[in-house]
Amino acid sequence: MSYKVITEDKLTSARLGELSTPHGVVRTPAFMPVATKGTVKTVSVDELKELGTEAIIANALHLHIRPGENVIAELGGLHKFMLWDRVIFTDSGGFQMIRKNFNIKRSEEGLMFRDFFNGSKRTFTPEMCMDIQKALGSDVAMLLDDCPVHDSTPKKLRESTEQTVRWAKRGLEHGRALGIPNLFAIVQGGVDSELRRWCTDRLEEFDPDGYGIGGLSIGESKADMNQVLKESVDYLPKHKVRYLMGVGSVAEMLEAISLGVDVFDSAFPTQCARHGTIFTCAGRYNLRGTRDERDARPLDEGCTCPTCKHYTRAYINHLLREKEMLGMRLASLHNLHFLLNLVEESKKAIAAGAFAEFKAELLNAMVKKTT
Ligand SMILES: [Zn+2]
């Protein structure tokens, strides 16, 4: 078994665990910076290591389109290609289905979409999705899912959930035959608890190595998301990893950890950083403005990240207003450090059996002006 639970919190369902992969162990709860195209935007792999990153997530569909998995395989696989010798998760590309610029259609066979570079028609099947992730050398591969939009009709929601299950079965059989080390299935079902429960039951029959919780934080209300997340996590088997896909706001992560979620990924901290939005213990603030132009403090007082050790708020503010890349990089390093540090502190709190107090204190400090 590739995952084991080490400790459980006293009052909440939070837990410490270890996921073993060919490129090392991921200690959970864990946050993964997003490297869609084989890079975490503006940040080098040495910097990611310095921040304590144990795993990143790249995207199979994007790398398939450019530069192509064969190019990457010829050059020794994605680890060697991008000089990252720690753990790589790869997402399947199913989520892209709800991104309109891909213009994706679904058939029983797989996804059909137009290549956004040359306009040609392409098909993307659950088996191809595994072939690509195998060629990339992924440590944890996600099975192709059919992610519905949040306002799907009940009929469409059921159809895409059933499609997700059929594709998971095909993908898992193929991925096992290829010898991919960890295969995670993605639970869908929108905000319909019964449908999510049905989906989990069916996926469990195929015995994947872990579960992605997909299709949340895509436009539904916060109340709906929290309710469905709680029910979804409660229903998943305890001895497998639970990965909440695409969630990277502090309040949502803390809530999810308390429910027993183990792994997160999100492009949110780096996207925010490039637009001058800075994560701090007192909430988020936007750096772009005359307010900060003479401020000699670091981005967040008390922060130990490489940016806050050396640079002032005034300088980074200036760089971002001038659209200088260094500004985006320094802000990205800080925001990534903030979330990586959040999961580290969460681990300590769980080990001490005190996650509930830790969560309450942090949320109180965030003065309700942010998420
Ligand atoms: Zn910092």
mmCIF file of C-alpha atoms and ligand atoms in Angstrom:
data_model
loop_
_atom_site.group_PDB
_atom_site.id
_atom_site.type_symbol
_atom_site.label_atom_id
_atom_site.label_comp_id
_atom_site.label_asym_id
_atom_site.label_seq_id
_atom_site.Cartn_x
_atom_site.Cartn_y
_atom_site.Cartn_z
ATOM 1 C CA MET A 1 0.000 0.000 0.000
ATOM 2 C CA SER A 2 1.372 3.380 -0.966
ATOM 3 C CA TYR A 3 -0.377 5.459 1.706
ATOM 4 C CA LYS A 4 -0.481 5.149 5.459
ATOM 5 C CA VAL A 5 -2.138 7.240 8.126
ATOM 6 C CA ILE A 6 0.358 8.165 10.862
ATOM 7 C CA THR A 7 -1.740 10.105 13.397
ATOM 8 C CA GLU A 8 -5.302 11.318 13.707
ATOM 9 C CA ASP A 9 -6.312 14.568 15.399
ATOM 10 C CA LYS A 10 -8.377 14.414 18.610
ATOM 11 C CA LEU A 11 -11.375 16.638 17.904
ATOM 12 C CA THR A 12 -11.443 16.854 14.113
ATOM 13 C CA SER A 13 -11.002 14.302 11.312
ATOM 14 C CA ALA A 14 -7.614 15.820 10.349
ATOM 15 C CA ARG A 15 -4.831 13.285 9.917
ATOM 16 C CA LEU A 16 -1.110 12.998 9.230
ATOM 17 C CA GLY A 17 -0.057 10.543 6.574
ATOM 18 C CA GLU A 18 2.678 9.477 4.184
ATOM 19 C CA LEU A 19 2.292 8.765 0.482
ATOM 20 C CA SER A 20 5.185 6.721 -0.923
ATOM 21 C CA THR A 21 6.213 7.179 -4.549
ATOM 22 C CA PRO A 22 9.289 6.330 -6.670
ATOM 23 C CA HIS A 23 10.569 9.894 -6.118
ATOM 24 C CA GLY A 24 10.113 10.056 -2.382
ATOM 25 C CA VAL A 25 7.498 10.397 0.287
ATOM 26 C CA VAL A 26 4.874 13.126 0.421
ATOM 27 C CA ARG A 27 3.962 13.949 4.010
ATOM 28 C CA THR A 28 0.319 14.906 4.265
ATOM 29 C CA PRO A 29 -1.511 17.236 4.580
ATOM 30 C CA ALA A 30 0.422 18.576 1.604
ATOM 31 C CA PHE A 31 0.087 21.500 -0.771
ATOM 32 C CA MET A 32 1.285 21.152 -4.375
ATOM 33 C CA PRO A 33 2.296 24.182 -6.440
ATOM 34 C CA VAL A 34 0.867 23.952 -9.958
ATOM 35 C CA ALA A 35 3.281 23.386 -12.846
ATOM 36 C CA THR A 36 0.732 22.990 -15.652
ATOM 37 C CA LYS A 37 3.248 23.181 -18.498
ATOM 38 C CA GLY A 38 6.212 21.797 -16.583
ATOM 39 C CA THR A 39 7.005 24.956 -14.633
ATOM 40 C CA VAL A 40 5.587 26.759 -11.622
ATOM 41 C CA LYS A 41 5.287 30.174 -13.233
ATOM 42 C CA THR A 42 8.360 32.389 -12.555
ATOM 43 C CA VAL A 43 9.775 30.046 -9.855
ATOM 44 C CA SER A 44 12.798 27.743 -10.331
ATOM 45 C CA VAL A 45 12.951 24.156 -9.052
ATOM 46 C CA ASP A 46 15.766 25.102 -6.652
ATOM 47 C CA GLU A 47 13.514 27.759 -5.168
ATOM 48 C CA LEU A 48 10.648 25.266 -4.873
ATOM 49 C CA LYS A 49 12.954 22.961 -2.926
ATOM 50 C CA GLU A 50 14.108 25.810 -0.716
ATOM 51 C CA LEU A 51 10.458 26.478 0.101
ATOM 52 C CA GLY A 52 10.080 22.840 1.190
ATOM 53 C CA THR A 53 7.918 21.664 -1.737
ATOM 54 C CA GLU A 54 7.623 17.865 -1.762
ATOM 55 C CA ALA A 55 5.361 17.471 -4.806
ATOM 56 C CA ILE A 56 4.171 19.496 -7.779
ATOM 57 C CA ILE A 57 1.395 18.823 -10.288
ATOM 58 C CA ALA A 58 1.757 19.094 -14.068
ATOM 59 C CA ASN A 59 -0.960 18.651 -16.688
ATOM 60 C CA ALA A 60 -0.969 15.694 -19.090
ATOM 61 C CA LEU A 61 -3.212 17.351 -21.682
ATOM 62 C CA HIS A 62 -1.121 20.529 -21.894
ATOM 63 C CA LEU A 63 2.167 18.633 -22.139
ATOM 64 C CA HIS A 64 0.645 16.281 -24.716
ATOM 65 C CA ILE A 65 -0.220 19.250 -26.943
ATOM 66 C CA ARG A 66 3.140 20.938 -26.413
ATOM 67 C CA PRO A 67 5.901 19.832 -26.494
ATOM 68 C CA GLY A 68 4.411 16.292 -26.711
ATOM 69 C CA GLU A 69 5.081 13.432 -24.321
ATOM 70 C CA ASN A 70 7.390 11.747 -26.845
ATOM 71 C CA VAL A 71 9.750 14.724 -26.799
ATOM 72 C CA ILE A 72 9.794 14.669 -22.998
ATOM 73 C CA ALA A 73 10.245 10.864 -22.896
ATOM 74 C CA GLU A 74 13.168 11.076 -25.347
ATOM 75 C CA LEU A 75 14.811 13.594 -23.038
ATOM 76 C CA GLY A 76 14.505 11.283 -20.048
ATOM 77 C CA GLY A 77 10.998 12.003 -18.724
ATOM 78 C CA LEU A 78 9.467 15.015 -17.028
ATOM 79 C CA HIS A 79 11.633 14.830 -13.887
ATOM 80 C CA LYS A 80 14.811 15.121 -15.944
ATOM 81 C CA PHE A 81 13.271 17.538 -18.458
ATOM 82 C CA MET A 82 12.425 20.105 -15.778
ATOM 83 C CA LEU A 83 15.223 19.143 -13.339
ATOM 84 C CA TRP A 84 12.793 18.213 -10.563
ATOM 85 C CA ASP A 85 13.818 15.065 -8.689
ATOM 86 C CA ARG A 86 10.951 15.047 -6.191
ATOM 87 C CA VAL A 87 7.366 13.859 -6.634
ATOM 88 C CA ILE A 88 5.303 14.722 -9.715
ATOM 89 C CA PHE A 89 1.535 14.335 -9.869
ATOM 90 C CA THR A 90 -0.003 14.719 -13.313
ATOM 91 C CA ASP A 91 -3.566 15.833 -13.855
ATOM 92 C CA SER A 92 -5.495 14.120 -16.618
ATOM 93 C CA GLY A 93 -6.964 17.084 -18.465
ATOM 94 C CA GLY A 94 -10.608 16.311 -17.631
ATOM 95 C CA PHE A 95 -10.919 19.631 -15.835
ATOM 96 C CA GLN A 96 -10.084 21.414 -19.087
ATOM 97 C CA MET A 97 -13.479 20.279 -20.298
ATOM 98 C CA ILE A 98 -15.121 23.111 -18.410
ATOM 99 C CA ARG A 99 -12.667 25.647 -19.796
ATOM 100 C CA LYS A 100 -14.372 27.073 -22.846
ATOM 101 C CA ASN A 101 -11.228 27.893 -24.821
ATOM 102 C CA PHE A 102 -10.587 24.191 -25.362
ATOM 103 C CA ASN A 103 -14.004 23.757 -27.037
ATOM 104 C CA ILE A 104 -14.143 20.165 -25.866
ATOM 105 C CA LYS A 105 -16.865 17.646 -26.707
ATOM 106 C CA ARG A 106 -17.402 14.276 -25.118
ATOM 107 C CA SER A 107 -18.157 10.855 -26.620
ATOM 108 C CA GLU A 108 -17.999 7.382 -25.128
ATOM 109 C CA GLU A 109 -14.549 7.062 -26.658
ATOM 110 C CA GLY A 110 -13.127 10.143 -24.950
ATOM 111 C CA LEU A 111 -12.763 13.904 -25.243
ATOM 112 C CA MET A 112 -12.625 15.607 -28.618
ATOM 113 C CA PHE A 113 -11.188 19.074 -28.829
ATOM 114 C CA ARG A 114 -9.522 21.530 -31.160
ATOM 115 C CA ASP A 115 -5.816 22.054 -30.762
ATOM 116 C CA PHE A 116 -5.613 25.720 -29.812
ATOM 117 C CA PHE A 117 -2.339 26.168 -31.690
ATOM 118 C CA ASN A 118 -3.204 24.817 -35.126
ATOM 119 C CA GLY A 119 -6.974 24.240 -35.002
ATOM 120 C CA SER A 120 -6.715 20.504 -35.770
ATOM 121 C CA LYS A 121 -9.204 18.062 -34.248
ATOM 122 C CA ARG A 122 -7.832 15.802 -31.539
ATOM 123 C CA THR A 123 -9.216 12.901 -29.521
ATOM 124 C CA PHE A 124 -8.143 12.208 -25.969
ATOM 125 C CA THR A 125 -9.151 8.814 -24.558
ATOM 126 C CA PRO A 126 -8.786 7.403 -21.016
ATOM 127 C CA GLU A 127 -6.139 5.003 -22.355
ATOM 128 C CA MET A 128 -4.175 7.759 -24.122
ATOM 129 C CA CYS A 129 -4.320 9.762 -20.925
ATOM 130 C CA MET A 130 -2.502 6.882 -19.181
ATOM 131 C CA ASP A 131 0.000 6.441 -22.045
ATOM 132 C CA ILE A 132 0.889 10.121 -21.787
ATOM 133 C CA GLN A 133 1.314 10.075 -18.005
ATOM 134 C CA LYS A 134 3.438 6.926 -18.304
ATOM 135 C CA ALA A 135 5.658 8.598 -20.915
ATOM 136 C CA LEU A 136 6.026 11.650 -18.675
ATOM 137 C CA GLY A 137 7.155 9.399 -15.801
ATOM 138 C CA SER A 138 4.442 10.553 -13.401
ATOM 139 C CA ASP A 139 4.572 9.352 -9.774
ATOM 140 C CA VAL A 140 0.836 9.848 -9.310
ATOM 141 C CA ALA A 141 -1.410 9.822 -12.366
ATOM 142 C CA MET A 142 -5.011 11.016 -12.373
ATOM 143 C CA LEU A 143 -7.583 9.025 -14.341
ATOM 144 C CA LEU A 144 -9.526 10.895 -17.006
ATOM 145 C CA ASP A 145 -12.811 12.228 -15.631
ATOM 146 C CA ASP A 146 -15.781 14.047 -17.086
ATOM 147 C CA CYS A 147 -16.018 17.225 -15.020
ATOM 148 C CA PRO A 148 -19.478 18.815 -15.342
ATOM 149 C CA VAL A 149 -20.052 22.567 -15.118
ATOM 150 C CA HIS A 150 -21.530 23.629 -11.768
ATOM 151 C CA ASP A 151 -24.942 24.552 -13.211
ATOM 152 C CA SER A 152 -25.447 21.293 -15.163
ATOM 153 C CA THR A 153 -28.980 19.891 -15.307
ATOM 154 C CA PRO A 154 -29.547 16.814 -13.088
ATOM 155 C CA LYS A 155 -29.655 14.664 -16.223
ATOM 156 C CA LYS A 156 -26.318 15.974 -17.527
ATOM 157 C CA LEU A 157 -24.773 15.695 -14.085
ATOM 158 C CA ARG A 158 -25.751 12.032 -13.868
ATOM 159 C CA GLU A 159 -24.507 11.346 -17.409
ATOM 160 C CA SER A 160 -21.092 12.872 -16.758
ATOM 161 C CA THR A 161 -20.743 11.087 -13.419
ATOM 162 C CA GLU A 162 -21.548 7.764 -15.100
ATOM 163 C CA GLN A 163 -19.086 8.631 -17.866
ATOM 164 C CA THR A 164 -16.417 9.364 -15.250
ATOM 165 C CA VAL A 165 -16.916 5.884 -13.780
ATOM 166 C CA ARG A 166 -16.718 4.123 -17.158
ATOM 167 C CA TRP A 167 -13.587 6.056 -18.119
ATOM 168 C CA ALA A 168 -12.018 5.373 -14.712
ATOM 169 C CA LYS A 169 -12.456 1.620 -15.230
ATOM 170 C CA ARG A 170 -10.832 1.752 -18.683
ATOM 171 C CA GLY A 171 -8.041 4.065 -17.532
ATOM 172 C CA LEU A 172 -7.268 2.059 -14.425
ATOM 173 C CA GLU A 173 -6.997 -1.238 -16.310
ATOM 174 C CA HIS A 174 -4.687 0.363 -18.856
ATOM 175 C CA GLY A 175 -2.641 2.261 -16.262
ATOM 176 C CA ARG A 176 -2.122 -0.903 -14.187
ATOM 177 C CA ALA A 177 -0.928 -2.763 -17.292
ATOM 178 C CA LEU A 178 1.561 0.043 -17.936
ATOM 179 C CA GLY A 179 2.876 -0.159 -14.354
ATOM 180 C CA ILE A 180 2.134 3.449 -13.336
ATOM 181 C CA PRO A 181 3.006 3.590 -9.616
ATOM 182 C CA ASN A 182 -0.067 5.417 -8.261
ATOM 183 C CA LEU A 183 -3.410 5.818 -9.984
ATOM 184 C CA PHE A 184 -5.993 8.169 -8.511
ATOM 185 C CA ALA A 185 -9.653 8.180 -9.531
ATOM 186 C CA ILE A 186 -11.661 11.407 -9.443
ATOM 187 C CA VAL A 187 -15.021 11.551 -7.671
ATOM 188 C CA GLN A 188 -17.608 13.683 -9.468
ATOM 189 C CA GLY A 189 -21.319 14.300 -8.895
ATOM 190 C CA GLY A 190 -21.588 18.081 -8.543
ATOM 191 C CA VAL A 191 -23.397 19.115 -5.363
ATOM 192 C CA ASP A 192 -25.615 16.015 -5.405
ATOM 193 C CA SER A 193 -24.528 13.984 -2.353
ATOM 194 C CA GLU A 194 -26.271 10.803 -3.458
ATOM 195 C CA LEU A 195 -24.600 10.934 -6.848
ATOM 196 C CA ARG A 196 -21.181 11.481 -5.249
ATOM 197 C CA ARG A 197 -21.814 8.551 -2.949
ATOM 198 C CA TRP A 198 -22.815 6.394 -5.935
ATOM 199 C CA CYS A 199 -19.676 7.506 -7.816
ATOM 200 C CA THR A 200 -17.439 6.698 -4.823
ATOM 201 C CA ASP A 201 -18.978 3.213 -4.463
ATOM 202 C CA ARG A 202 -18.403 2.420 -8.133
ATOM 203 C CA LEU A 203 -14.824 3.750 -8.123
ATOM 204 C CA GLU A 204 -14.025 1.814 -4.949
ATOM 205 C CA GLU A 205 -14.827 -1.411 -6.799
ATOM 206 C CA PHE A 206 -11.825 -0.714 -9.075
ATOM 207 C CA ASP A 207 -9.537 -0.143 -6.043
ATOM 208 C CA PRO A 208 -7.602 2.963 -7.140
ATOM 209 C CA ASP A 209 -4.579 4.063 -5.053
ATOM 210 C CA GLY A 210 -6.212 7.348 -4.035
ATOM 211 C CA TYR A 211 -9.127 9.659 -4.738
ATOM 212 C CA GLY A 212 -9.354 13.110 -6.222
ATOM 213 C CA ILE A 213 -12.381 15.101 -5.119
ATOM 214 C CA GLY A 214 -13.219 16.951 -8.307
ATOM 215 C CA GLY A 215 -15.804 19.432 -9.494
ATOM 216 C CA LEU A 216 -15.800 21.642 -6.390
ATOM 217 C CA SER A 217 -14.901 25.322 -6.043
ATOM 218 C CA ILE A 218 -16.048 25.892 -9.640
ATOM 219 C CA GLY A 219 -18.917 28.306 -9.025
ATOM 220 C CA GLU A 220 -21.179 26.630 -6.440
ATOM 221 C CA SER A 221 -21.934 28.466 -3.172
ATOM 222 C CA LYS A 222 -19.564 28.081 -0.230
ATOM 223 C CA ALA A 223 -22.293 26.483 1.865
ATOM 224 C CA ASP A 224 -22.950 23.893 -0.873
ATOM 225 C CA MET A 225 -19.257 23.213 -1.271
ATOM 226 C CA ASN A 226 -18.646 22.686 2.453
ATOM 227 C CA GLN A 227 -21.654 20.426 2.828
ATOM 228 C CA VAL A 228 -20.776 18.280 -0.195
ATOM 229 C CA LEU A 229 -17.105 18.156 0.733
ATOM 230 C CA LYS A 230 -17.918 16.894 4.215
ATOM 231 C CA GLU A 231 -20.204 14.176 2.877
ATOM 232 C CA SER A 232 -17.723 13.243 0.126
ATOM 233 C CA VAL A 233 -14.783 12.875 2.506
ATOM 234 C CA ASP A 234 -16.809 10.956 5.097
ATOM 235 C CA TYR A 235 -17.714 8.458 2.453
ATOM 236 C CA LEU A 236 -14.200 7.834 1.111
ATOM 237 C CA PRO A 237 -12.177 4.894 2.452
ATOM 238 C CA LYS A 238 -9.952 5.970 5.357
ATOM 239 C CA HIS A 239 -6.820 4.151 4.210
ATOM 240 C CA LYS A 240 -6.520 5.986 0.873
ATOM 241 C CA VAL A 241 -5.329 9.504 0.045
ATOM 242 C CA ARG A 242 -7.991 12.195 -0.390
ATOM 243 C CA TYR A 243 -6.942 14.947 -2.762
ATOM 244 C CA LEU A 244 -9.125 18.064 -3.053
ATOM 245 C CA MET A 245 -8.419 19.367 -6.520
ATOM 246 C CA GLY A 246 -7.960 23.052 -7.301
ATOM 247 C CA VAL A 247 -8.553 24.536 -3.844
ATOM 248 C CA GLY A 248 -5.934 26.922 -2.450
ATOM 249 C CA SER A 249 -7.593 29.526 -0.260
ATOM 250 C CA VAL A 250 -6.635 29.461 3.396
ATOM 251 C CA ALA A 251 -10.109 29.093 4.899
ATOM 252 C CA GLU A 252 -11.093 26.334 2.467
ATOM 253 C CA MET A 253 -7.861 24.437 3.040
ATOM 254 C CA LEU A 254 -8.185 24.599 6.832
ATOM 255 C CA GLU A 255 -11.795 23.423 6.648
ATOM 256 C CA ALA A 256 -10.858 20.584 4.285
ATOM 257 C CA ILE A 257 -7.923 19.465 6.451
ATOM 258 C CA SER A 258 -10.247 19.333 9.461
ATOM 259 C CA LEU A 259 -12.564 17.050 7.446
ATOM 260 C CA GLY A 260 -9.711 14.678 6.596
ATOM 261 C CA VAL A 261 -8.421 15.906 3.212
ATOM 262 C CA ASP A 262 -4.733 15.065 2.645
ATOM 263 C CA VAL A 263 -3.560 16.801 -0.534
ATOM 264 C CA PHE A 264 -4.261 20.142 -2.233
ATOM 265 C CA ASP A 265 -3.154 21.910 -5.384
ATOM 266 C CA SER A 266 -3.973 25.368 -6.658
ATOM 267 C CA ALA A 267 -2.658 27.960 -9.059
ATOM 268 C CA PHE A 268 -4.413 30.590 -6.906
ATOM 269 C CA PRO A 269 -1.369 31.718 -4.815
ATOM 270 C CA THR A 270 0.841 32.279 -7.852
ATOM 271 C CA GLN A 271 -1.957 33.860 -9.910
ATOM 272 C CA CYS A 272 -2.683 36.200 -6.996
ATOM 273 C CA ALA A 273 1.014 37.006 -6.616
ATOM 274 C CA ARG A 274 1.397 38.054 -10.238
ATOM 275 C CA HIS A 275 -1.456 40.506 -9.694
ATOM 276 C CA GLY A 276 0.015 41.857 -6.462
ATOM 277 C CA THR A 277 -2.289 40.056 -4.010
ATOM 278 C CA ILE A 278 -0.288 38.986 -0.980
ATOM 279 C CA PHE A 279 -1.239 36.225 1.498
ATOM 280 C CA THR A 280 -0.629 37.013 5.172
ATOM 281 C CA CYS A 281 -1.709 35.773 8.594
ATOM 282 C CA ALA A 282 -4.034 38.785 8.812
ATOM 283 C CA GLY A 283 -5.665 38.042 5.461
ATOM 284 C CA ARG A 284 -4.905 38.985 1.872
ATOM 285 C CA TYR A 285 -4.082 42.484 0.684
ATOM 286 C CA ASN A 286 -3.345 44.055 -2.670
ATOM 287 C CA LEU A 287 0.072 45.572 -3.054
ATOM 288 C CA ARG A 288 -0.505 47.717 -6.087
ATOM 289 C CA GLY A 289 -1.139 51.230 -4.879
ATOM 290 C CA THR A 290 0.421 54.423 -3.668
ATOM 291 C CA ARG A 291 -0.233 53.299 -0.072
ATOM 292 C CA ASP A 292 2.769 50.954 -0.120
ATOM 293 C CA GLU A 293 5.260 52.982 -2.152
ATOM 294 C CA ARG A 294 7.314 54.098 0.886
ATOM 295 C CA ASP A 295 6.710 51.038 3.068
ATOM 296 C CA ALA A 296 10.030 49.574 4.225
ATOM 297 C CA ARG A 297 8.456 46.519 5.902
ATOM 298 C CA PRO A 298 8.561 43.054 4.325
ATOM 299 C CA LEU A 299 5.409 41.701 2.602
ATOM 300 C CA ASP A 300 4.371 39.987 5.851
ATOM 301 C CA GLU A 301 6.081 40.804 9.138
ATOM 302 C CA GLY A 302 7.429 37.668 10.772
ATOM 303 C CA CYS A 303 7.486 35.718 7.478
ATOM 304 C CA THR A 304 10.660 33.663 6.970
ATOM 305 C CA CYS A 305 10.430 33.312 3.169
ATOM 306 C CA PRO A 306 13.380 34.315 0.938
ATOM 307 C CA THR A 307 11.485 37.404 -0.273
ATOM 308 C CA CYS A 308 10.613 38.752 3.175
ATOM 309 C CA LYS A 309 14.142 38.125 4.432
ATOM 310 C CA HIS A 310 15.604 40.627 1.976
ATOM 311 C CA TYR A 311 13.082 42.804 0.146
ATOM 312 C CA THR A 312 10.776 45.643 1.136
ATOM 313 C CA ARG A 313 7.118 46.031 0.355
ATOM 314 C CA ALA A 314 7.966 49.337 -1.351
ATOM 315 C CA TYR A 315 10.409 47.694 -3.775
ATOM 316 C CA ILE A 316 8.089 44.833 -4.732
ATOM 317 C CA ASN A 317 5.226 47.316 -5.081
ATOM 318 C CA HIS A 318 7.380 49.341 -7.470
ATOM 319 C CA LEU A 319 8.346 46.244 -9.486
ATOM 320 C CA LEU A 320 4.751 45.091 -9.840
ATOM 321 C CA ARG A 321 3.524 48.544 -10.884
ATOM 322 C CA GLU A 322 6.219 48.540 -13.555
ATOM 323 C CA LYS A 323 5.208 44.961 -14.528
ATOM 324 C CA GLU A 324 8.744 43.758 -13.851
ATOM 325 C CA MET A 325 9.058 39.971 -13.758
ATOM 326 C CA LEU A 326 11.183 40.001 -10.618
ATOM 327 C CA GLY A 327 8.231 41.485 -8.748
ATOM 328 C CA MET A 328 5.968 38.608 -9.863
ATOM 329 C CA ARG A 329 8.638 36.105 -8.871
ATOM 330 C CA LEU A 330 9.264 37.569 -5.414
ATOM 331 C CA ALA A 331 5.531 37.769 -4.674
ATOM 332 C CA SER A 332 5.032 34.184 -5.954
ATOM 333 C CA LEU A 333 7.776 32.894 -3.652
ATOM 334 C CA HIS A 334 6.109 34.567 -0.682
ATOM 335 C CA ASN A 335 2.583 33.271 -1.439
ATOM 336 C CA LEU A 336 3.832 29.719 -2.075
ATOM 337 C CA HIS A 337 5.802 29.827 1.163
ATOM 338 C CA PHE A 338 2.663 30.975 2.967
ATOM 339 C CA LEU A 339 0.596 27.938 1.883
ATOM 340 C CA LEU A 340 3.469 25.456 2.249
ATOM 341 C CA ASN A 341 4.044 26.821 5.740
ATOM 342 C CA LEU A 342 0.307 26.563 6.451
ATOM 343 C CA VAL A 343 0.353 22.800 5.812
ATOM 344 C CA GLU A 344 3.568 22.424 7.854
ATOM 345 C CA GLU A 345 1.993 24.220 10.824
ATOM 346 C CA SER A 346 -1.158 22.136 10.320
ATOM 347 C CA LYS A 347 0.944 18.972 10.591
ATOM 348 C CA LYS A 348 2.416 20.156 13.898
ATOM 349 C CA ALA A 349 -1.057 20.982 15.221
ATOM 350 C CA ILE A 350 -2.429 17.561 14.201
ATOM 351 C CA ALA A 351 0.567 15.806 15.793
ATOM 352 C CA ALA A 352 -0.216 17.689 19.012
ATOM 353 C CA GLY A 353 -3.914 16.771 18.744
ATOM 354 C CA ALA A 354 -4.789 20.454 18.572
ATOM 355 C CA PHE A 355 -5.885 21.167 15.006
ATOM 356 C CA ALA A 356 -9.274 22.623 16.018
ATOM 357 C CA GLU A 357 -7.629 25.369 18.139
ATOM 358 C CA PHE A 358 -5.018 26.028 15.451
ATOM 359 C CA LYS A 359 -7.708 26.463 12.802
ATOM 360 C CA ALA A 360 -9.897 28.705 14.996
ATOM 361 C CA GLU A 361 -6.981 30.963 15.948
ATOM 362 C CA LEU A 362 -5.861 31.381 12.372
ATOM 363 C CA LEU A 363 -9.346 32.126 11.068
ATOM 364 C CA ASN A 364 -9.938 34.668 13.846
ATOM 365 C CA ALA A 365 -6.689 36.407 12.955
ATOM 366 C CA MET A 366 -7.770 36.720 9.358
ATOM 367 C CA VAL A 367 -10.254 39.453 10.328
ATOM 368 C CA LYS A 368 -12.908 38.324 7.883
ATOM 369 C CA LYS A 369 -11.692 40.568 5.075
ATOM 370 C CA THR A 370 -10.520 37.604 3.033
ATOM 371 C CA THR A 371 -11.496 34.031 2.331
HETATM 372 ZN ZN ZN B 1 7.345 36.189 2.876
#
